[in-house]
XYZ file of C-alpha atoms in Angstrom:
769
model
C 5.899 -14.466 -2.571
C 6.600 -11.298 -0.550
C 2.916 -10.462 -0.833
C 0.108 -12.772 -1.889
C -3.623 -12.761 -2.499
C -6.196 -15.454 -3.103
C -8.943 -16.011 -5.659
C -11.883 -15.586 -5.604
C -11.574 -12.108 -4.100
C -13.886 -10.756 -1.449
C -14.862 -7.095 -1.801
C -16.996 -4.827 0.347
C -20.407 -3.589 -0.732
C -20.946 -5.984 -3.653
C -24.484 -6.352 -4.947
C -26.258 -8.431 -2.312
C -27.219 -11.956 -3.381
C -25.426 -11.329 -6.710
C -21.749 -10.473 -6.218
C -19.477 -9.118 -8.950
C -20.330 -10.179 -12.482
C -18.659 -9.150 -15.751
C -15.809 -7.248 -14.024
C -14.055 -4.472 -15.945
C -10.952 -2.680 -14.638
C -9.761 0.712 -15.897
C -6.210 1.876 -15.154
C -5.927 5.649 -14.895
C -3.296 7.915 -13.303
C -1.676 5.100 -11.322
C -4.934 3.750 -9.908
C -7.422 1.058 -10.863
C -11.197 1.411 -11.082
C -13.457 -1.639 -11.076
C -16.981 -1.658 -12.518
C -19.399 -4.596 -12.713
C -22.878 -5.536 -13.871
C -25.827 -4.346 -11.820
C -28.165 -6.846 -10.225
C -31.454 -7.178 -12.095
C -34.135 -4.692 -11.063
C -31.572 -2.539 -9.192
C -30.537 0.945 -10.348
C -27.033 2.367 -10.499
C -23.507 1.143 -11.235
C -21.022 0.363 -8.477
C -17.301 1.031 -8.509
C -14.214 0.239 -6.445
C -10.655 1.640 -6.600
C -7.223 0.178 -5.903
C -3.553 1.091 -6.185
C -2.279 -2.495 -6.469
C -5.126 -4.627 -7.957
C -5.369 -6.476 -4.625
C -6.774 -4.088 -2.017
C -10.048 -2.533 -3.150
C -11.990 0.386 -1.695
C -15.670 0.889 -2.430
C -16.329 4.173 -4.275
C -20.122 4.015 -4.259
C -22.541 4.360 -7.152
C -20.927 6.189 -10.066
C -24.368 6.798 -11.568
C -27.924 6.531 -10.274
C -29.652 7.323 -13.530
C -32.918 5.321 -13.767
C -31.797 4.107 -17.175
C -29.109 1.947 -15.512
C -31.564 -0.532 -14.018
C -29.916 -3.927 -14.405
C -26.974 -2.388 -16.300
C -25.020 -5.162 -18.049
C -21.234 -5.184 -18.337
C -20.329 -1.490 -17.990
C -16.944 -0.603 -19.491
C -15.163 2.758 -19.241
C -12.604 4.344 -21.563
C -10.731 7.625 -20.958
C -10.073 10.016 -23.813
C -8.987 13.655 -23.866
C -10.499 14.665 -20.537
C -13.651 12.534 -20.551
C -14.583 9.108 -19.210
C -17.015 7.300 -21.507
C -19.077 4.416 -20.143
C -20.727 1.828 -22.395
C -23.413 -0.426 -20.957
C -26.507 -2.367 -22.009
C -29.183 -1.998 -19.300
C -31.003 -5.316 -18.900
C -29.670 -6.287 -22.326
C -31.920 -3.771 -24.090
C -29.377 -2.060 -26.337
C -26.372 0.135 -25.562
C -26.127 3.637 -24.116
C -23.109 5.895 -23.634
C -22.637 7.809 -20.390
C -19.963 10.441 -19.738
C -18.170 11.849 -16.696
C -15.210 14.062 -15.816
C -14.068 11.532 -13.202
C -13.695 7.742 -13.099
C -15.966 7.642 -10.051
C -18.673 9.710 -11.692
C -21.226 11.003 -11.747
C -21.828 9.525 -15.201
C -24.639 11.104 -17.218
C -26.478 9.508 -20.147
C -25.429 11.071 -23.491
C -27.158 8.993 -26.177
C -30.384 7.341 -27.156
C -30.476 3.546 -27.455
C -27.724 2.442 -29.870
C -28.881 -1.194 -29.958
C -26.195 -3.780 -30.798
C -26.999 -6.623 -28.439
C -24.952 -6.710 -25.192
C -21.373 -6.542 -23.849
C -20.069 -3.549 -25.775
C -16.339 -2.855 -25.563
C -14.246 -0.023 -27.024
C -10.702 -0.274 -28.407
C -8.652 2.733 -29.576
C -5.830 1.887 -31.989
C -2.492 3.686 -32.349
C -3.907 5.741 -35.234
C -6.633 7.010 -32.832
C -9.378 5.097 -34.653
C -12.090 3.750 -32.358
C -13.598 0.270 -32.610
C -16.643 -1.212 -30.902
C -17.167 -4.942 -30.338
C -20.294 -6.632 -29.021
C -21.861 -10.048 -28.473
C -23.597 -12.162 -31.099
C -24.497 -15.739 -31.898
C -21.616 -17.474 -33.656
C -19.048 -14.722 -33.264
C -18.139 -11.274 -31.971
C -19.296 -8.249 -33.978
C -16.852 -5.398 -34.688
C -17.680 -1.854 -35.828
C -15.674 1.259 -36.630
C -16.766 4.281 -34.594
C -17.061 7.823 -35.948
C -16.788 9.321 -32.459
C -17.417 8.133 -28.868
C -21.180 8.288 -29.464
C -21.532 6.974 -33.020
C -21.073 3.317 -33.964
C -20.900 2.293 -37.620
C -22.182 -0.932 -39.221
C -20.610 -4.114 -37.898
C -18.939 -7.188 -39.336
C -18.771 -10.569 -37.644
C -15.263 -11.606 -36.660
C -14.081 -15.207 -36.930
C -14.016 -15.355 -33.133
C -16.737 -17.824 -32.275
C -17.254 -20.279 -29.449
C -19.611 -22.280 -31.667
C -22.743 -20.746 -30.166
C -23.526 -17.504 -28.341
C -20.254 -15.529 -27.923
C -19.922 -12.469 -25.679
C -17.681 -10.526 -23.277
C -15.094 -9.370 -25.829
C -12.125 -7.045 -25.302
C -9.161 -6.118 -27.512
C -5.636 -5.566 -26.198
C -2.773 -4.397 -28.411
C 0.717 -5.459 -27.395
C 3.925 -5.248 -29.412
C 2.091 -4.844 -32.703
C -0.354 -7.697 -32.126
C -4.080 -7.466 -31.519
C -5.254 -9.948 -28.873
C -9.015 -10.335 -28.484
C -10.569 -12.250 -25.604
C -14.149 -13.509 -25.737
C -16.368 -15.746 -23.657
C -19.385 -18.064 -23.873
C -21.668 -19.862 -24.202
C -24.081 -19.174 -21.355
C -23.244 -17.238 -18.223
C -24.860 -19.875 -15.974
C -23.055 -22.825 -17.540
C -20.188 -24.527 -15.740
C -18.480 -24.607 -19.121
C -18.499 -20.804 -19.488
C -14.950 -20.125 -20.633
C -12.550 -17.584 -22.160
C -10.871 -17.923 -25.538
C -8.492 -15.568 -27.282
C -7.394 -14.894 -30.847
C -4.559 -12.872 -32.374
C -4.245 -10.661 -35.460
C -1.402 -8.606 -36.911
C -3.055 -6.303 -39.443
C -6.262 -4.917 -38.012
C -8.481 -5.126 -34.924
C -11.513 -5.933 -37.105
C -9.820 -8.245 -39.607
C -9.062 -11.964 -39.723
C -7.889 -13.513 -36.461
C -5.888 -16.674 -35.853
C -7.271 -18.974 -33.128
C -4.283 -20.532 -31.283
C -4.374 -24.162 -30.156
C -3.955 -23.395 -26.444
C -7.613 -22.313 -26.134
C -9.524 -21.997 -23.940
C -7.202 -20.014 -21.689
C -9.685 -20.024 -18.786
C -11.972 -22.942 -17.939
C -12.938 -24.931 -14.852
C -16.087 -26.986 -14.292
C -15.282 -28.108 -10.751
C -18.020 -28.082 -8.144
C -16.384 -25.294 -6.110
C -14.978 -23.226 -8.999
C -16.740 -23.043 -12.364
C -18.360 -20.752 -14.892
C -15.215 -18.697 -15.549
C -15.769 -15.874 -17.969
C -16.557 -12.378 -19.132
C -13.011 -11.170 -18.678
C -11.212 -7.880 -19.111
C -7.476 -7.258 -19.355
C -5.437 -4.530 -17.695
C -1.810 -3.462 -17.355
C -0.219 -4.279 -13.998
C 1.244 -1.745 -11.543
C 4.769 -2.341 -12.893
C 3.540 -1.089 -16.313
C 4.995 -4.228 -17.939
C 2.794 -7.113 -16.782
C -0.826 -7.725 -17.769
C -3.656 -9.297 -15.801
C -6.965 -10.898 -16.721
C -9.989 -10.152 -14.525
C -12.976 -12.525 -14.647
C -15.802 -13.938 -12.572
C -16.688 -17.439 -11.405
C -20.004 -18.894 -10.259
C -20.761 -20.250 -6.825
C -23.879 -21.645 -5.170
C -27.321 -20.187 -5.749
C -28.804 -16.814 -4.927
C -32.147 -16.503 -3.173
C -33.635 -15.640 -6.571
C -32.140 -18.732 -8.213
C -29.141 -17.823 -10.401
C -25.597 -18.488 -9.140
C -23.653 -15.802 -7.278
C -20.616 -14.359 -9.095
C -17.190 -13.668 -7.621
C -14.171 -11.801 -9.018
C -10.757 -13.266 -9.827
C -7.493 -11.824 -11.127
C -4.709 -13.893 -12.706
C -1.496 -13.086 -14.528
C -1.428 -13.026 -18.326
C 1.739 -14.233 -20.076
C 2.906 -13.664 -23.641
C 5.156 -15.557 -26.034
C 5.082 -14.036 -29.508
C 1.578 -14.598 -30.877
C 0.697 -16.814 -27.928
C -1.117 -15.609 -24.817
C -1.725 -17.749 -21.739
C -2.916 -17.444 -18.152
C -0.898 -18.428 -15.093
C -4.006 -20.094 -13.748
C -6.867 -20.209 -13.187
C -5.926 -20.049 -9.529
C -8.264 -20.447 -6.595
C -7.956 -21.493 -2.983
C -4.172 -20.988 -2.969
C -1.757 -18.114 -2.370
C -0.935 -16.212 -5.554
C 2.051 -13.969 -6.208
C 0.828 -10.376 -5.895
C 1.399 -7.866 -8.717
C 4.756 -6.100 -8.439
C 4.724 -2.385 -7.665
C 7.076 -0.086 -9.595
C 10.641 0.372 -8.353
C 9.761 4.073 -7.939
C 6.384 5.759 -7.843
C 5.011 9.033 -6.567
C 1.418 10.280 -6.594
C 2.592 13.820 -7.330
C 0.003 16.357 -6.259
C 0.693 19.165 -8.695
C 4.351 19.916 -7.866
C 7.008 17.318 -6.944
C 8.036 16.917 -3.319
C 11.706 17.315 -2.442
C 11.835 13.976 -0.620
C 11.635 12.218 -4.023
C 12.796 14.938 -6.402
C 15.531 17.526 -6.887
C 14.686 20.960 -8.243
C 17.233 22.169 -10.808
C 18.151 25.823 -11.171
C 15.907 27.480 -13.726
C 17.751 27.844 -17.043
C 16.594 29.125 -20.434
C 13.187 29.892 -18.937
C 12.627 26.215 -18.069
C 11.634 24.576 -14.799
C 13.292 21.196 -14.152
C 12.648 18.484 -11.564
C 14.723 15.280 -11.479
C 14.027 12.112 -9.489
C 16.492 11.056 -6.817
C 16.036 7.432 -7.899
C 17.400 6.048 -11.181
C 16.295 3.334 -13.556
C 18.411 0.482 -14.838
C 19.249 0.166 -18.533
C 15.948 -1.685 -19.021
C 12.891 0.198 -17.818
C 9.348 1.390 -18.307
C 8.462 4.833 -17.019
C 5.190 6.728 -16.926
C 4.447 10.439 -16.628
C 0.989 11.885 -15.943
C 0.164 15.574 -16.158
C -2.173 18.330 -17.184
C 0.345 20.054 -19.432
C -1.184 23.518 -19.284
C -3.778 25.037 -17.008
C -5.169 27.045 -19.952
C -5.067 26.681 -23.741
C -5.124 30.319 -24.885
C -1.763 31.581 -23.570
C -0.211 34.432 -25.522
C 3.227 34.399 -23.932
C 5.935 34.751 -26.574
C 8.594 32.112 -27.103
C 8.402 28.327 -27.193
C 5.943 26.603 -24.910
C 7.085 23.046 -24.437
C 6.595 20.305 -21.869
C 9.160 17.510 -21.542
C 9.295 14.173 -19.782
C 12.939 13.226 -19.221
C 14.624 9.843 -18.802
C 18.137 8.333 -18.851
C 19.157 11.563 -17.103
C 22.829 11.946 -16.082
C 23.071 15.700 -15.815
C 22.054 18.916 -17.506
C 24.127 18.041 -20.578
C 23.261 14.332 -20.959
C 19.709 12.994 -20.999
C 16.853 11.848 -23.206
C 13.289 13.047 -23.339
C 9.879 13.391 -24.939
C 8.793 16.902 -25.869
C 5.230 18.106 -26.281
C 5.064 21.301 -28.335
C 2.004 23.361 -27.437
C 2.038 25.350 -30.670
C 2.420 22.530 -33.221
C 0.675 19.824 -31.174
C 3.564 17.462 -31.896
C 5.439 14.877 -29.856
C 9.223 14.520 -30.253
C 11.742 11.981 -29.022
C 15.113 13.647 -28.462
C 18.455 13.229 -26.716
C 21.065 15.639 -25.396
C 24.743 14.682 -25.295
C 27.433 17.084 -24.056
C 24.892 19.838 -24.293
C 24.046 19.200 -27.957
C 20.472 18.173 -28.699
C 19.347 15.784 -31.430
C 15.688 15.219 -32.328
C 15.280 11.545 -33.183
C 11.624 11.412 -34.271
C 8.651 13.772 -34.339
C 4.998 12.912 -34.827
C 1.612 14.595 -34.564
C -0.514 14.189 -31.488
C -3.940 12.658 -32.130
C -6.288 15.192 -33.673
C -8.140 17.447 -31.259
C -5.942 16.887 -28.205
C -6.795 19.310 -25.401
C -3.591 19.895 -23.418
C -5.512 21.415 -20.528
C -6.759 17.885 -19.811
C -4.983 14.939 -18.216
C -2.607 12.966 -20.473
C -0.212 10.080 -19.982
C 3.239 9.556 -21.477
C 4.888 6.149 -21.218
C 8.373 5.104 -22.335
C 9.619 1.533 -22.723
C 13.349 1.123 -23.275
C 15.776 -1.789 -23.378
C 18.520 -3.135 -25.640
C 15.987 -3.616 -28.455
C 15.163 0.106 -28.608
C 12.806 2.749 -27.215
C 9.022 3.075 -27.604
C 6.903 6.130 -26.714
C 3.161 6.024 -25.926
C 0.684 8.901 -25.657
C -2.472 7.972 -23.710
C -1.741 4.318 -24.460
C -1.190 4.853 -28.219
C 2.228 3.989 -29.655
C 3.292 7.170 -31.488
C 7.111 7.010 -31.684
C 9.781 4.322 -31.626
C 13.478 3.970 -32.379
C 15.347 0.665 -32.386
C 18.732 2.428 -32.378
C 18.055 4.197 -29.081
C 19.108 1.403 -26.723
C 18.082 1.485 -23.089
C 20.316 3.521 -20.814
C 20.161 3.873 -17.037
C 19.468 7.220 -15.399
C 17.042 9.368 -13.484
C 13.677 10.552 -14.777
C 12.173 13.990 -14.574
C 10.149 16.864 -15.938
C 11.125 20.077 -17.706
C 8.762 22.759 -19.000
C 8.675 26.333 -20.207
C 8.059 28.736 -17.358
C 5.208 30.176 -19.432
C 3.316 26.931 -18.745
C 1.680 25.987 -15.485
C 1.408 22.190 -15.603
C -0.133 20.013 -12.922
C 1.960 16.884 -12.435
C 0.478 13.668 -11.094
C 1.346 9.971 -10.902
C 4.950 9.317 -11.968
C 6.686 5.942 -11.816
C 9.266 3.602 -13.285
C 9.983 -0.102 -13.084
C 13.102 -1.939 -14.218
C 11.055 -4.084 -16.587
C 10.270 -3.580 -20.262
C 8.692 -5.315 -23.244
C 7.408 -8.265 -21.206
C 10.585 -8.964 -19.208
C 8.529 -9.412 -16.033
C 6.965 -12.537 -17.582
C 10.222 -14.331 -16.735
C 9.675 -13.770 -12.997
C 6.277 -15.374 -12.583
C 5.774 -18.127 -10.028
C 3.805 -20.640 -12.099
C 0.833 -22.361 -10.410
C 0.678 -26.138 -10.791
C -1.058 -27.951 -12.376
C -0.310 -25.673 -15.311
C 1.783 -24.837 -18.339
C 5.034 -22.892 -18.657
C 6.496 -21.387 -21.828
C 10.092 -22.456 -22.423
C 11.204 -18.865 -23.112
C 10.098 -17.919 -19.582
C 12.530 -20.397 -18.041
C 15.484 -19.106 -16.062
C 18.878 -20.172 -17.498
C 21.510 -21.700 -15.277
C 24.606 -19.737 -14.325
C 27.305 -19.127 -16.950
C 25.159 -20.555 -19.728
C 26.693 -18.262 -22.352
C 25.287 -19.217 -25.765
C 23.587 -22.368 -24.457
C 20.213 -21.230 -25.800
C 18.699 -19.983 -29.011
C 15.163 -18.689 -29.623
C 13.207 -19.263 -32.820
C 9.654 -18.613 -34.013
C 10.044 -19.692 -37.635
C 8.921 -23.305 -37.281
C 6.285 -23.071 -34.551
C 2.631 -23.495 -35.591
C 1.308 -20.784 -33.258
C 3.826 -17.954 -33.761
C 5.410 -18.554 -30.366
C 9.130 -18.737 -29.635
C 10.803 -22.029 -28.861
C 14.044 -22.553 -26.975
C 16.831 -24.803 -28.258
C 19.245 -26.178 -25.669
C 22.509 -26.253 -27.588
C 25.101 -27.144 -24.947
C 25.310 -30.246 -22.796
C 24.111 -29.627 -19.239
C 22.438 -26.356 -20.282
C 19.516 -25.884 -17.927
C 16.145 -24.157 -17.815
C 14.502 -23.727 -14.417
C 10.967 -22.678 -13.496
C 9.775 -21.396 -10.114
C 6.424 -23.052 -9.385
C 3.794 -23.213 -6.678
C 2.173 -26.628 -6.237
C -1.427 -26.273 -5.070
C -1.636 -29.669 -3.408
C 0.693 -32.563 -2.712
C 0.585 -35.457 -5.151
C 2.065 -37.139 -8.201
C 2.673 -34.876 -11.178
C 3.405 -35.802 -14.793
C 5.846 -33.440 -16.518
C 5.537 -33.264 -20.306
C 7.140 -31.064 -22.925
C 6.240 -29.925 -26.433
C 9.397 -30.973 -28.283
C 10.541 -30.586 -31.906
C 10.680 -33.782 -33.964
C 14.318 -33.128 -34.914
C 15.157 -33.505 -31.216
C 14.643 -37.283 -31.559
C 17.781 -39.090 -30.420
C 18.535 -36.393 -27.880
C 18.672 -36.937 -24.163
C 17.235 -34.781 -21.368
C 17.195 -34.697 -17.589
C 14.253 -33.531 -15.506
C 14.586 -32.472 -11.863
C 11.640 -31.938 -9.523
C 10.700 -32.722 -5.941
C 14.323 -33.244 -4.979
C 14.827 -36.011 -7.557
C 15.993 -36.280 -11.142
C 15.637 -38.656 -14.044
C 17.119 -38.954 -17.527
C 14.938 -39.347 -20.626
C 15.940 -40.393 -24.125
C 13.773 -38.858 -26.843
C 12.912 -41.756 -29.144
C 11.673 -41.330 -32.712
C 8.591 -43.478 -32.020
C 7.469 -41.006 -29.343
C 6.799 -38.367 -31.999
C 3.733 -38.006 -34.202
C 4.243 -38.296 -37.944
C 1.693 -35.554 -38.500
C 3.508 -32.654 -36.882
C 6.945 -31.147 -36.430
C 6.165 -30.869 -32.706
C 4.866 -33.448 -30.234
C 3.935 -33.354 -26.567
C 6.199 -35.948 -24.938
C 5.481 -37.313 -21.431
C 8.859 -37.067 -19.687
C 8.534 -38.281 -16.107
C 6.342 -38.334 -12.993
C 7.403 -36.931 -9.614
C 5.920 -36.684 -6.157
C 5.686 -32.991 -5.326
C 4.807 -31.433 -2.006
C 2.573 -28.405 -1.608
C 4.146 -24.966 -1.913
C 6.869 -23.080 -3.799
C 9.688 -25.051 -5.439
C 11.632 -25.505 -8.688
C 11.315 -27.656 -11.782
C 14.269 -27.785 -14.153
C 15.110 -29.332 -17.516
C 18.618 -29.893 -18.849
C 20.065 -31.305 -22.061
C 22.468 -34.224 -21.914
C 22.908 -35.063 -25.601
C 21.978 -33.680 -29.033
C 20.069 -30.463 -29.658
C 16.701 -30.284 -27.918
C 14.063 -27.699 -28.890
C 11.131 -27.041 -26.538
C 8.079 -24.795 -26.850
C 6.426 -25.321 -23.480
C 6.248 -27.591 -20.428
C 2.972 -28.999 -19.094
C 2.543 -30.341 -15.566
C -0.543 -32.455 -14.749
C -1.646 -33.988 -11.451
C -2.167 -37.732 -11.892
C -3.596 -40.697 -9.992
C -3.168 -44.333 -11.091
C -6.110 -46.020 -12.756
C -7.545 -48.814 -10.573
C -6.852 -52.435 -11.419
C -9.725 -53.922 -13.443
C -12.408 -51.819 -11.833
C -15.850 -50.939 -13.138
C -16.219 -47.215 -13.803
C -18.732 -45.440 -11.598
C -20.457 -42.686 -13.544
C -20.538 -39.665 -11.274
C -21.727 -37.153 -13.881
C -24.945 -38.024 -15.721
C -26.514 -35.842 -18.420
C -29.735 -37.115 -19.964
C -32.063 -39.889 -18.777
C -30.053 -43.130 -18.379
C -30.815 -46.556 -16.909
C -27.771 -47.681 -14.909
C -29.588 -50.220 -12.727
C -29.175 -53.449 -14.716
C -26.439 -55.392 -16.452
C -26.773 -53.155 -19.510
C -26.479 -49.369 -19.628
C -28.965 -47.672 -21.921
C -30.492 -44.275 -22.638
C -34.148 -44.262 -21.588
C -35.465 -41.362 -23.676
C -34.348 -39.465 -26.765
C -35.629 -36.018 -25.828
C -32.019 -34.966 -25.326
C -28.587 -36.407 -25.984
C -27.166 -38.425 -23.115
C -23.619 -38.272 -21.749
C -22.027 -40.136 -18.845
C -18.671 -39.413 -17.235
C -16.837 -41.343 -14.560
C -13.456 -42.049 -13.053
C -10.783 -39.577 -12.021
C -9.593 -36.607 -14.128
C -6.066 -37.553 -13.073
C -6.110 -40.947 -14.795
C -3.290 -41.025 -17.305
C -2.271 -44.303 -19.003
C -5.055 -46.891 -18.879
C -6.924 -49.572 -20.806
C -10.698 -49.527 -21.294
C -12.823 -52.664 -21.889
C -16.546 -52.905 -22.600
C -19.167 -54.447 -24.868
C -21.522 -52.543 -27.110
C -24.675 -53.811 -28.819
C -26.369 -52.156 -31.770
C -30.137 -52.815 -32.112
C -32.648 -51.980 -34.831
C -33.736 -48.973 -32.748
C -30.291 -47.333 -32.960
C -30.396 -44.830 -35.843
C -27.685 -42.544 -34.504
C -24.139 -42.933 -33.325
C -22.814 -44.135 -30.005
C -19.458 -43.094 -28.600
C -16.908 -43.987 -25.970
C -15.355 -40.882 -24.399
C -11.728 -40.973 -23.288
C -9.427 -38.761 -21.209
C -12.179 -36.231 -20.716
C -12.021 -33.146 -18.517
C -13.975 -29.932 -17.927
C -17.262 -31.653 -18.726
C -20.369 -29.503 -18.730
C -23.988 -29.622 -19.838
C -26.276 -26.695 -20.584
C -28.989 -26.154 -23.186
C -27.469 -22.891 -24.515
C -24.005 -24.279 -25.091
C -22.107 -26.235 -27.741
C -23.047 -29.919 -27.810
C -19.413 -31.024 -27.442
C -19.068 -29.515 -23.988
C -15.957 -31.327 -22.797
C -12.274 -31.752 -23.626
C -10.931 -35.157 -24.641
C -11.422 -37.897 -27.237
C -14.551 -39.420 -28.741
C -14.457 -42.912 -30.289
C -17.730 -43.098 -32.244
C -19.520 -45.932 -34.050
C -21.892 -45.040 -36.870
C -22.744 -45.917 -40.482
C -20.129 -48.628 -40.903
C -17.245 -46.596 -39.493
C -15.358 -46.215 -36.252
C -14.045 -42.664 -35.919
C -11.685 -41.038 -33.447
C -12.331 -37.360 -32.834
C -10.360 -34.902 -30.749
C -12.785 -32.545 -28.996
C -12.129 -29.242 -27.270
C -15.626 -27.762 -26.865
C -16.337 -25.953 -30.167
C -13.324 -27.580 -31.871
C -14.252 -31.109 -33.010
C -11.668 -32.682 -35.335
C -11.793 -36.159 -36.838
C -8.235 -37.509 -36.572
C -8.557 -41.167 -37.639
C -11.181 -43.602 -38.947
C -11.608 -47.215 -40.129
C -14.399 -49.325 -41.605
C -16.385 -51.348 -39.067
C -19.741 -52.982 -39.815
C -21.876 -53.757 -36.770
C -24.342 -56.648 -36.624
C -27.685 -55.982 -35.024
C -28.191 -57.452 -31.555
C -24.671 -58.858 -31.412
C -22.412 -57.646 -28.620
C -19.051 -56.316 -29.784
C -15.979 -56.386 -27.507
C -14.036 -53.114 -27.594
C -10.685 -52.500 -25.951
C -8.841 -49.181 -26.026
C -5.325 -48.518 -24.780
C -4.141 -45.010 -23.979
C -0.401 -44.867 -23.404
C 1.270 -41.478 -23.517
C 0.144 -39.768 -26.721
C -0.788 -43.068 -28.438
C -4.387 -44.316 -28.674
C -4.931 -47.892 -29.905
C -8.372 -49.431 -30.573
C -8.854 -53.234 -30.578
C -12.061 -54.936 -31.768
C -13.166 -58.395 -30.584
C -10.298 -60.690 -29.614
C -7.831 -59.240 -32.123
C -4.351 -58.484 -30.810
C -3.753 -56.135 -33.714
C -5.289 -52.689 -33.331
C -7.925 -51.679 -35.858
C -6.964 -48.055 -35.348
C -3.875 -46.375 -33.872
C -3.168 -42.665 -33.634
C -0.507 -40.530 -31.971
C -1.763 -37.100 -30.953
C 0.958 -34.441 -31.314
C -0.853 -32.282 -28.741
C -2.273 -35.039 -26.576
C -4.680 -34.868 -23.695
C -2.621 -36.931 -21.249
C -5.086 -37.301 -18.364
C -8.837 -37.579 -18.018
C -11.953 -39.589 -17.312
C -14.067 -42.123 -19.225
C -17.591 -41.673 -20.577
C -20.395 -42.705 -22.927
C -22.437 -40.637 -25.346
C -25.478 -41.299 -27.517
C -28.735 -39.710 -28.609
C -30.488 -43.043 -29.178
C -31.985 -45.567 -26.742
C -31.240 -48.365 -29.192
C -27.652 -48.859 -27.975
C -26.753 -51.208 -25.132
C -23.499 -50.933 -23.212
C -21.979 -53.292 -20.682
C -20.355 -51.752 -17.608
C -16.983 -50.223 -18.520
C -13.857 -51.474 -16.791
C -10.463 -49.771 -16.623
C -6.996 -51.102 -15.845
C -3.633 -49.372 -15.607
C -1.053 -49.844 -18.358
C 2.166 -50.867 -16.712
């Protein structure tokens, strides 16, 4: 917490009475450039710049072309000397603008390309371009012939069940991660999902179970969406940038504000350390070494080597560790048509120990190739050589990035992975440049951090309430082989951690937003049953035996409530240790809880639809829209619900009791199931239990139950840990029991129906002791 920031961010010169909507951040040459949607009926596109993602400076209007009136969701991509902007002014089709600089001026280059709104460009490692855009029921994806030509599109299986927009593709370690948002920008339930694919950016995606990764419907922080992703200053971390809604503008719609939170990765799984708001957040780490080189290195950071073999050499005074990411930015040649005889090469050096021992990347001006090589005792060995993307102009700005650790070395050209070698293990040393004296390069931003391949994810201070991946835990001292990692038996392609030695410990640095009682749960493998764990938090510890009956029969993994602790506000530690057996964990979830009141009638504080709550019976007054009621505290955990329900002749449709609900929303252009939790429904001779997570509605259990007209039915539901039990009438035996392997463990109570023919008594809740 050496430096912190706070969401939502406050920037200068935002669009008045509008704010920052649909934020997009471009990283270029060690700096960040922010663009956002233009307020309706205003012309131009605004931009800000930053070196650290936290402090932003207004750069003015990057274009004032009349076409940009109400420009929606501008995004910018750099390629081979040009910055291409894609935007949909007022939602009336897409246009491409171009500039030589990230701050403009951008000039319109195309006619209207159509394709709805929210266009986004992704360039794959093979230099193929892809365009994604919004649609109803899923994101569209198209292959591009060039920056100005978009081919026919196909709908991806990335749908939020209704209108889906705000897409962006990120490629990391061979996986394609796509983020997308919906359903309506003015809904409190506007949210961000992600999906992952291995084969192609426009193929079949897998939708992981930890969606949505961004959602909040709270009064003071809601409508989270239209995100973009960007690499952090340390060149290893990634951040998600999104807006939230607040209040109302003078013209009616809510004002939008910008937020930035840390993205975390675990195999195929992506998550957000957040959303955070109204609390200090760990600022992005800067590189261990960085220099905004202005053409030629300065001798305060660099050493100039004696010119040998017609080559200029500059070496950094600082050195990397054996695990590092380093970046080199340069215009390799000031002109393309040189006729000087002899080789013309440009090299970025790393793991440098002297003139006879170093590694490097070589750009050959004649062959337009990129080579990974190493020199040892003066003898050079070329490890791999590959072609640069077709048409590369080496008189333009280009970026080389190297990631290296004990798993190997990876080389990127302008963000595209071109070379890799798993045998070239990371090795400490200085970095530098070497080039043929026939060239006249212009060097610019150069940096390295002692992080690589996601290692910085292990150093994140996790905000609570929240979730922490087990592989991001910090092992105790002298653990040796106390841990093993495995992704073979996880349903989402993530890695789990197995604690194999007694007293082996995993610790997590956390920041608790507000003081209170917190329930700590863990996603644990079924074969851990019989094991014993200890949990330590808030200065106290407790021991937990993992019993077979705690696990669902339907899954190899179950979320097990472990223990509750009183935690104070601020930074602290949570740790897990194994006492007996082998215990395998995927992730840890921490939820803020409050006890359910003793036999108290639920007060419905959120009312959607036209309800009569004035008498002894609760009923829907009109059927012009479905009605939903929500009440109680989102922190309620284990509780019992009691109420009576009466079915009349005027009740053609179902009625439902809603349990452990959170993130409730209501908006006409949104999925009908706009909440997270459980629905116990009564209809057509059945009682059904559904697990609902907005667009994901899954029936998990059902039983026969005939209702008599005009006869009140007593219903009692117990929610204890992951187990839901439903009792009908005075029976002490449950009609229906189900254990959710991925349980919602806290939430409110509600009612739902589309018919005024159902009568409900007031609902009472009691704690389960």
